[in-house]
PDB file of C-alpha atoms in Angstrom:
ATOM      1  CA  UNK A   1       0.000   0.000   0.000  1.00 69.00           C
ATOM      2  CA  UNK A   2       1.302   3.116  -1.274  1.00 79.00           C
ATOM      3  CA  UNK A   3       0.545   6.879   0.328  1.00 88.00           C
ATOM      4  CA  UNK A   4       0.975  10.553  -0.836  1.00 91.00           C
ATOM      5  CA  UNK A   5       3.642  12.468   0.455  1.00 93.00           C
ATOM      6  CA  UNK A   6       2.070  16.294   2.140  1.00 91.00           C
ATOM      7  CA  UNK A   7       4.723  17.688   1.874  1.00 91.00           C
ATOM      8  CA  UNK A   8       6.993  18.561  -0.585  1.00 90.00           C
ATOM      9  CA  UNK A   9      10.099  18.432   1.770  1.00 90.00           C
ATOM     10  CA  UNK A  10       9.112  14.834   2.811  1.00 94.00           C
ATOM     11  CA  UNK A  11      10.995  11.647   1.543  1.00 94.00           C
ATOM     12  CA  UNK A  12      10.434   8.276   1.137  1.00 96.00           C
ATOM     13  CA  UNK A  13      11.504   6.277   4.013  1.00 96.00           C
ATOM     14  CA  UNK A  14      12.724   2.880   5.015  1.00 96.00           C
ATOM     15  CA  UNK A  15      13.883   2.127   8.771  1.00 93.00           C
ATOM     16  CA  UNK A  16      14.851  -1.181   9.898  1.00 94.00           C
ATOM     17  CA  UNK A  17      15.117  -2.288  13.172  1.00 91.00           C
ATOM     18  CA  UNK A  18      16.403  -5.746  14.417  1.00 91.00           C
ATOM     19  CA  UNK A  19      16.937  -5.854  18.672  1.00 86.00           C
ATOM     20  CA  UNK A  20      18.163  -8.974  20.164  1.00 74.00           C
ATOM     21  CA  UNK A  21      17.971  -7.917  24.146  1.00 63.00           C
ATOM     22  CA  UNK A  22      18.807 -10.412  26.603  1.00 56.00           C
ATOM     23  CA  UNK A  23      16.241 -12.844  28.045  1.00 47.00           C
ATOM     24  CA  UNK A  24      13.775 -11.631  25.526  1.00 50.00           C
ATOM     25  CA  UNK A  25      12.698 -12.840  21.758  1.00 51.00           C
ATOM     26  CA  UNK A  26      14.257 -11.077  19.032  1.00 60.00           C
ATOM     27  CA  UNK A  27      12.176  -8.661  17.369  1.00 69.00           C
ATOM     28  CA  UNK A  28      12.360  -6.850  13.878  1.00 74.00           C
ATOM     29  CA  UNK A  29      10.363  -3.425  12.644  1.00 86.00           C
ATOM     30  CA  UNK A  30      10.085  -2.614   8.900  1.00 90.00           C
ATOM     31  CA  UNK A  31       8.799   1.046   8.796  1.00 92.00           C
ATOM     32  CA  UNK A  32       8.102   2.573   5.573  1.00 94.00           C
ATOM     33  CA  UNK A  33       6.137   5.729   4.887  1.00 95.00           C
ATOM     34  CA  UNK A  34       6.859   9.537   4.497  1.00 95.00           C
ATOM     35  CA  UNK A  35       9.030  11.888   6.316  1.00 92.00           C
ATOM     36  CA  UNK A  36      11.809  14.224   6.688  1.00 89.00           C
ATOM     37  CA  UNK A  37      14.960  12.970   8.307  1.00 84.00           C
ATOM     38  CA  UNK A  38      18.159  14.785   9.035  1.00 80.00           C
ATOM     39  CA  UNK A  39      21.399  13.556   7.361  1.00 82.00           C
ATOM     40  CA  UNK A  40      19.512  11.377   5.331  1.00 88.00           C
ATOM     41  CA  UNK A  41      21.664  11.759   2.084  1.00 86.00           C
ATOM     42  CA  UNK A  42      23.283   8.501   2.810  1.00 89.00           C
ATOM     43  CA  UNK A  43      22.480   5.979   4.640  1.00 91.00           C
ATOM     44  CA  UNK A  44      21.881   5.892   8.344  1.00 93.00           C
ATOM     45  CA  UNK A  45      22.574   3.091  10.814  1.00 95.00           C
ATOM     46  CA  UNK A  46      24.460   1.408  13.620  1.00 96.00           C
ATOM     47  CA  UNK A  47      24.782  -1.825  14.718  1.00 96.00           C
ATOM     48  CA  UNK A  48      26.341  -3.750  18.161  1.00 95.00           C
ATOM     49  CA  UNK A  49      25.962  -7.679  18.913  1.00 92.00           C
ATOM     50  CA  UNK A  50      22.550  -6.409  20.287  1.00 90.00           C
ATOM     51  CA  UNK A  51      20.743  -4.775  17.804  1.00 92.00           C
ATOM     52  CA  UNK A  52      20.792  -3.104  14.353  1.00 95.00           C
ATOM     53  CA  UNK A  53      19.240  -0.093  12.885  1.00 94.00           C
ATOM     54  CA  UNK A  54      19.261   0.984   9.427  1.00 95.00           C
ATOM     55  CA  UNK A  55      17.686   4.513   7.968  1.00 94.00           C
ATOM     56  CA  UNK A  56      17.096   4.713   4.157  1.00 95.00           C
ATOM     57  CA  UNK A  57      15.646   7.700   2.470  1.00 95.00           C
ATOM     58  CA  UNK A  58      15.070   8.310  -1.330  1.00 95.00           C
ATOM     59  CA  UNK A  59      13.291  10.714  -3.888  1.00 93.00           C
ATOM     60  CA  UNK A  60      11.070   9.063  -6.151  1.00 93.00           C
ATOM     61  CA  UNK A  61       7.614   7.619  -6.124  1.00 94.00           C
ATOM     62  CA  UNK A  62       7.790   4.041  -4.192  1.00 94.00           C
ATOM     63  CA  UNK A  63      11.353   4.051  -3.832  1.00 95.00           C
ATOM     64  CA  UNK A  64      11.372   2.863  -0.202  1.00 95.00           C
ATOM     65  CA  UNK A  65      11.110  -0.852  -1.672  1.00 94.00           C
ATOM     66  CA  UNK A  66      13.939  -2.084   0.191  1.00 93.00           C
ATOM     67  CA  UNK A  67      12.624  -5.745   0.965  1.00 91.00           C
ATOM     68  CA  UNK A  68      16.360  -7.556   2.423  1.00 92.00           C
ATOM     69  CA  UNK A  69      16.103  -9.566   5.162  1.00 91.00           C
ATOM     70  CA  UNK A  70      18.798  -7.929   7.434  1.00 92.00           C
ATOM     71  CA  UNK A  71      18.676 -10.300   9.768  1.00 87.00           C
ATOM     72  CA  UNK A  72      19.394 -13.901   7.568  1.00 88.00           C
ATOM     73  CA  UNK A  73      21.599 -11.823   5.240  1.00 92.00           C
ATOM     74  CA  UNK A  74      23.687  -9.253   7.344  1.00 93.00           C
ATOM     75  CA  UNK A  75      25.441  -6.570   4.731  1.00 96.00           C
ATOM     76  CA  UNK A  76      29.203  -7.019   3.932  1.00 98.00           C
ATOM     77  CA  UNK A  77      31.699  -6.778   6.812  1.00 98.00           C
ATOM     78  CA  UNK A  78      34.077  -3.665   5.750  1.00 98.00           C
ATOM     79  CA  UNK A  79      37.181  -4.492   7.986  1.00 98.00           C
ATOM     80  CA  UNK A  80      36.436  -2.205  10.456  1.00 98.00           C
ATOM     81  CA  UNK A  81      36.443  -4.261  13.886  1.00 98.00           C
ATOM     82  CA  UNK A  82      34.548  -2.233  17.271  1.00 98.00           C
ATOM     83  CA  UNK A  83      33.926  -2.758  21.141  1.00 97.00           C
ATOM     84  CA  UNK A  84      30.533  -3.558  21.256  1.00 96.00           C
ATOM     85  CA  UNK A  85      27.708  -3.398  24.585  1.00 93.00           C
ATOM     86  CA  UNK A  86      25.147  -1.907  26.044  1.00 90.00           C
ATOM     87  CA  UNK A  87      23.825  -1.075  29.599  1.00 86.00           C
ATOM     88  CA  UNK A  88      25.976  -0.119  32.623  1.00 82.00           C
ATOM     89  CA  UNK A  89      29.324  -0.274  34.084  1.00 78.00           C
ATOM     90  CA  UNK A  90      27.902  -3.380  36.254  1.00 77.00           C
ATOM     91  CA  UNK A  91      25.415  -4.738  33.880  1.00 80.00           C
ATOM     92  CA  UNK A  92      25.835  -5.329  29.739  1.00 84.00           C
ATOM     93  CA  UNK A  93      28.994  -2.450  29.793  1.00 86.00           C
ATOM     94  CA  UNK A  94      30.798  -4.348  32.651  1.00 86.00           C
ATOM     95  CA  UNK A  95      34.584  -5.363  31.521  1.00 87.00           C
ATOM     96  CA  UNK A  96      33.515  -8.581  30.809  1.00 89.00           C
ATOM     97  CA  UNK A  97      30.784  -7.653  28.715  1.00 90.00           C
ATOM     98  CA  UNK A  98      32.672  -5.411  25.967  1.00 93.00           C
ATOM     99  CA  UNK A  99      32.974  -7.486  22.863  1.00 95.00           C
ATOM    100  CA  UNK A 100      34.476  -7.149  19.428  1.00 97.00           C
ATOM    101  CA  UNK A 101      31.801  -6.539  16.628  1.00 98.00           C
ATOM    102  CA  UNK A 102      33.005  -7.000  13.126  1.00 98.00           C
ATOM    103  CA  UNK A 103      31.617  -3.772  10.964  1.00 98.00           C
ATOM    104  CA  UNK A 104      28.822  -4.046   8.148  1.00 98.00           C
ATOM    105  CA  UNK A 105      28.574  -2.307   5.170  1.00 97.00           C
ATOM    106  CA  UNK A 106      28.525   2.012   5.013  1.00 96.00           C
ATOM    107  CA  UNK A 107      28.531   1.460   9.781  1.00 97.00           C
ATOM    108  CA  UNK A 108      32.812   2.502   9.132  1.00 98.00           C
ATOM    109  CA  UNK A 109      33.132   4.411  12.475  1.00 97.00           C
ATOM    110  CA  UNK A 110      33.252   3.015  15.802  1.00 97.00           C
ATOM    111  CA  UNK A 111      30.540   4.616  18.265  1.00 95.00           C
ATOM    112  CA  UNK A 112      30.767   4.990  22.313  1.00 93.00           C
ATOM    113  CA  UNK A 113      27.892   7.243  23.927  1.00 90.00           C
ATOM    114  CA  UNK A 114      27.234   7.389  27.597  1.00 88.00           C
ATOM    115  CA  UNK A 115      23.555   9.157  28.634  1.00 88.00           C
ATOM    116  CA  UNK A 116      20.696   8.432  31.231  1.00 86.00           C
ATOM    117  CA  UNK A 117      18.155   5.661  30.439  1.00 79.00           C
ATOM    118  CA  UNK A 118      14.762   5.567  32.318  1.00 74.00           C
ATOM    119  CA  UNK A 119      15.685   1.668  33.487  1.00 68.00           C
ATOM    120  CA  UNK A 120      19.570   1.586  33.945  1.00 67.00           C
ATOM    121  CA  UNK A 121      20.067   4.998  35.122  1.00 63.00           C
ATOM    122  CA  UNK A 122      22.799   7.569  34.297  1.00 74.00           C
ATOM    123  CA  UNK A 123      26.315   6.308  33.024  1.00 79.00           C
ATOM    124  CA  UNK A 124      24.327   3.834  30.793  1.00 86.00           C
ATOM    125  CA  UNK A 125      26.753   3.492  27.876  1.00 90.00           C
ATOM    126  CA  UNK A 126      26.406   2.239  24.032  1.00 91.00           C
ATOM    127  CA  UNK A 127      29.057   0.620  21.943  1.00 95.00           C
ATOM    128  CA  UNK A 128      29.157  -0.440  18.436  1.00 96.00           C
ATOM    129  CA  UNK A 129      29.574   0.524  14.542  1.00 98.00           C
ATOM    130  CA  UNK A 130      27.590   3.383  13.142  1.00 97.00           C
ATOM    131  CA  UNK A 131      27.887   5.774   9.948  1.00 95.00           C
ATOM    132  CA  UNK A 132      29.182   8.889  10.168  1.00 90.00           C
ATOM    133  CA  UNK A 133      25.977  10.807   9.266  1.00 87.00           C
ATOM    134  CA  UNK A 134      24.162   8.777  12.388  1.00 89.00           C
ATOM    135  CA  UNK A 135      27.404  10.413  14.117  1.00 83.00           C
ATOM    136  CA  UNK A 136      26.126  13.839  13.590  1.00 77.00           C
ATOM    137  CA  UNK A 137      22.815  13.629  14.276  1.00 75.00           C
ATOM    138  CA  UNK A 138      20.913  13.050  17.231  1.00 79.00           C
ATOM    139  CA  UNK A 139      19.275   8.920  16.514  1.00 81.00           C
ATOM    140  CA  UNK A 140      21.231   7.339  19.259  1.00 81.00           C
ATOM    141  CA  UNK A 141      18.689   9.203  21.820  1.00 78.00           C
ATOM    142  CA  UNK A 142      16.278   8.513  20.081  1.00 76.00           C
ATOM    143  CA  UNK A 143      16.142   5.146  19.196  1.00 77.00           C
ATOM    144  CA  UNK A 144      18.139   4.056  22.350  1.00 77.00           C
ATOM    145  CA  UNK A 145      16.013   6.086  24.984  1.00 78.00           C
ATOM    146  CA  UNK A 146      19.171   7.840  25.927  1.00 80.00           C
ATOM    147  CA  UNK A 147      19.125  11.398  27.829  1.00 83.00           C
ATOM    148  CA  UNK A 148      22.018  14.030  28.219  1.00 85.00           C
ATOM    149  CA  UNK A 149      23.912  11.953  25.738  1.00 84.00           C
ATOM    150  CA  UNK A 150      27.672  12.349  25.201  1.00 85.00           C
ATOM    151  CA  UNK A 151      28.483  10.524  22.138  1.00 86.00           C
ATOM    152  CA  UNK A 152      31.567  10.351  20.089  1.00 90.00           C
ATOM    153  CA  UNK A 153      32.551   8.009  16.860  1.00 93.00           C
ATOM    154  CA  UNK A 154      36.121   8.011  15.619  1.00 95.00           C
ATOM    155  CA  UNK A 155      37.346   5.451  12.566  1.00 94.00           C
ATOM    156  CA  UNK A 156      40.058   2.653  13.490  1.00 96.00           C
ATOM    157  CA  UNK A 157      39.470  -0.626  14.984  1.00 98.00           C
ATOM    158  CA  UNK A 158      38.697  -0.803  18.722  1.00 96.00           C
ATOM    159  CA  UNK A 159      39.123   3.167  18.663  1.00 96.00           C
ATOM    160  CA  UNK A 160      35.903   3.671  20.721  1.00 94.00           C
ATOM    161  CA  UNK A 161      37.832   2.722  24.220  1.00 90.00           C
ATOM    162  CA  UNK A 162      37.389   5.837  26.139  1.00 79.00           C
ATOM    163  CA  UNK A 163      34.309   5.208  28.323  1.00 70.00           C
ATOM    164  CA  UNK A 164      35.164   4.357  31.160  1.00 58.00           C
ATOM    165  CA  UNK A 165      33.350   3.758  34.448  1.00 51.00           C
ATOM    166  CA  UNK A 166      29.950   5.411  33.081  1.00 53.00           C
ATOM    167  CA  UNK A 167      31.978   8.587  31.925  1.00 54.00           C
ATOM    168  CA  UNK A 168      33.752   9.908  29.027  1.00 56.00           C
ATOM    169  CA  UNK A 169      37.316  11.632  30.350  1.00 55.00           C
ATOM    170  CA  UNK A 170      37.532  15.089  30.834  1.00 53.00           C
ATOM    171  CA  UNK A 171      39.690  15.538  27.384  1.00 50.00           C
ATOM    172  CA  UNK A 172      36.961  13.730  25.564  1.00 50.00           C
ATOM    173  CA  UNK A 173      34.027  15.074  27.268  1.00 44.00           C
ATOM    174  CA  UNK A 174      34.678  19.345  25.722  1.00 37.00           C
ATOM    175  CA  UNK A 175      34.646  17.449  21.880  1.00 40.00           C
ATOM    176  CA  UNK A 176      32.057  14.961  22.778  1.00 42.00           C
ATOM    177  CA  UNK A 177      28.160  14.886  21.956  1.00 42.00           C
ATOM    178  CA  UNK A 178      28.023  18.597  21.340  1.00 36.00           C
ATOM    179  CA  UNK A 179      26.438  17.832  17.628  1.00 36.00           C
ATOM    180  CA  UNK A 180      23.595  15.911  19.341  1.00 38.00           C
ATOM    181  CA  UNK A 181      22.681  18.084  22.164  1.00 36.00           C
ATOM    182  CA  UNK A 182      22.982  21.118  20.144  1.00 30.00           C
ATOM    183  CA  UNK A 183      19.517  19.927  17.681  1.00 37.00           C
ATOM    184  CA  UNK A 184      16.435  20.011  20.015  1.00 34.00           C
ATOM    185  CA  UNK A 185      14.338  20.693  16.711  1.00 30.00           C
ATOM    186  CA  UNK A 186      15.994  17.837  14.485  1.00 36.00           C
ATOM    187  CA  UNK A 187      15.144  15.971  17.591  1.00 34.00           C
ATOM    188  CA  UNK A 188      11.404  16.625  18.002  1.00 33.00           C
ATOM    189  CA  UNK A 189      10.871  16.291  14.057  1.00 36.00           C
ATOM    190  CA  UNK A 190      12.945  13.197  13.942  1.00 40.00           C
ATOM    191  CA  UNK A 191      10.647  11.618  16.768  1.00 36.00           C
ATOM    192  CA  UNK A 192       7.099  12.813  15.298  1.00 32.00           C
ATOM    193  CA  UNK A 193       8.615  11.043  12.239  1.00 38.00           C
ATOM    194  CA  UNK A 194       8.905   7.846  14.280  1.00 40.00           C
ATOM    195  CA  UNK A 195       5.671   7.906  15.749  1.00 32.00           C
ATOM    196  CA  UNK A 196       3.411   9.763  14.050  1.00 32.00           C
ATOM    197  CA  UNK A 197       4.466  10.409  10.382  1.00 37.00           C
ATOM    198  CA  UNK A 198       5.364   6.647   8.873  1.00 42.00           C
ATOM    199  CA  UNK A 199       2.995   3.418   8.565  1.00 41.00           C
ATOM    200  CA  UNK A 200       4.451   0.845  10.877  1.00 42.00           C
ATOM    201  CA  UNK A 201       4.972  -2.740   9.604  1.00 42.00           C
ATOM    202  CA  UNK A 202       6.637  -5.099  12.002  1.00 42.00           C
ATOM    203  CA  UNK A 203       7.582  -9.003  10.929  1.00 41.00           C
TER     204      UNK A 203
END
């Protein structure tokens, strides 16, 4: 089923979403529809051993057709090799948690992010592979649930390292995140996009 763009700034738009959380069934959201979605020139994802998120947007009538089945066919590793967890310095980000995550396709840059989450608290922390446009703009609160979130990416195996304890270091912490918490508008339209703007269709 197809709909009409209202606006003429709107794209087509195709978000995947595969989350593997402990204890719990894995479950996978196809969302296509219409919307407008910063840094959306490229490709936009990230990926840990936990979950996977990828953010496709194009210009022309039913483009968003994108029907690959992320999940049985993962995209091509690209040589970049990143820590990987998720949770707190005591549970899913402990020591003996971190582990290495082998990169897919355009995710080139290693990602650490610490923030507040409603169920693990503050100094919950996010590791993995992401694309430098998801970098720059503000999805990892979003689609992790993350508040006050310091994030940084840089681009070399097992180069996102510096979290630790719950914290970023003070060196790191002046360069770090200041992109995200700098778009409170790209954040409100990218979140009315989620929930109100695009037709839901989960598998």
């Amino acid at each position: 089923m197809g709909i009409r763009c209202q606006d003429p700034r709107e794209q087509c738009v195709d978000i995947t979403a595969i989350s593997m959380p402990e204890e719990f069934p894995q479950d996978e959201r196809r969302i296509k529809g219409c919307g407008q979605i910063s840094q959306c020139q490229e490709p936009l994802g990230f990926h840990n051993q936990g979950s996977f998120y990828l953010l496709q947007c194009c210009n022309t009538s039913l483009c968003n057709n994108d029907a690959h089945d992320y999940e049985e066919s993962p995209l091509p590793l690209n040589g970049v090799t990143c820590y990987s967890c998720e949770g707190n310095s005591s549970h899913g980000c402990a020591p003996e948690n971190v582990t290495p995550v082998q990169c897919q396709g355009p995710m080139t840059h290693c990602l650490q992010a610490v923030g507040s989450h409603e169920l693990m608290g503050p100094g919950t922390v996010l590791k993995g592979c992401a694309t430098p446009a998801w970098c720059d703009a503000p999805y990892t609160s979003i689609y992790k649930h993350l508040a006050g979130v310091q994030a940084h990416c840089c681009h070399g195996n097992f180069c996102n390292s510096w979290i630790q304890a719950g914290a970023l270091p003070p060196s790191r912490r002046s360069r770090a995140g200041h992109r995200l918490m700098a778009q409170p508008a790209l954040l409100c339209g990218a979140a009315l996009l989620a929930v109100l703007i695009l037709l839901p269709s989960s598998s």
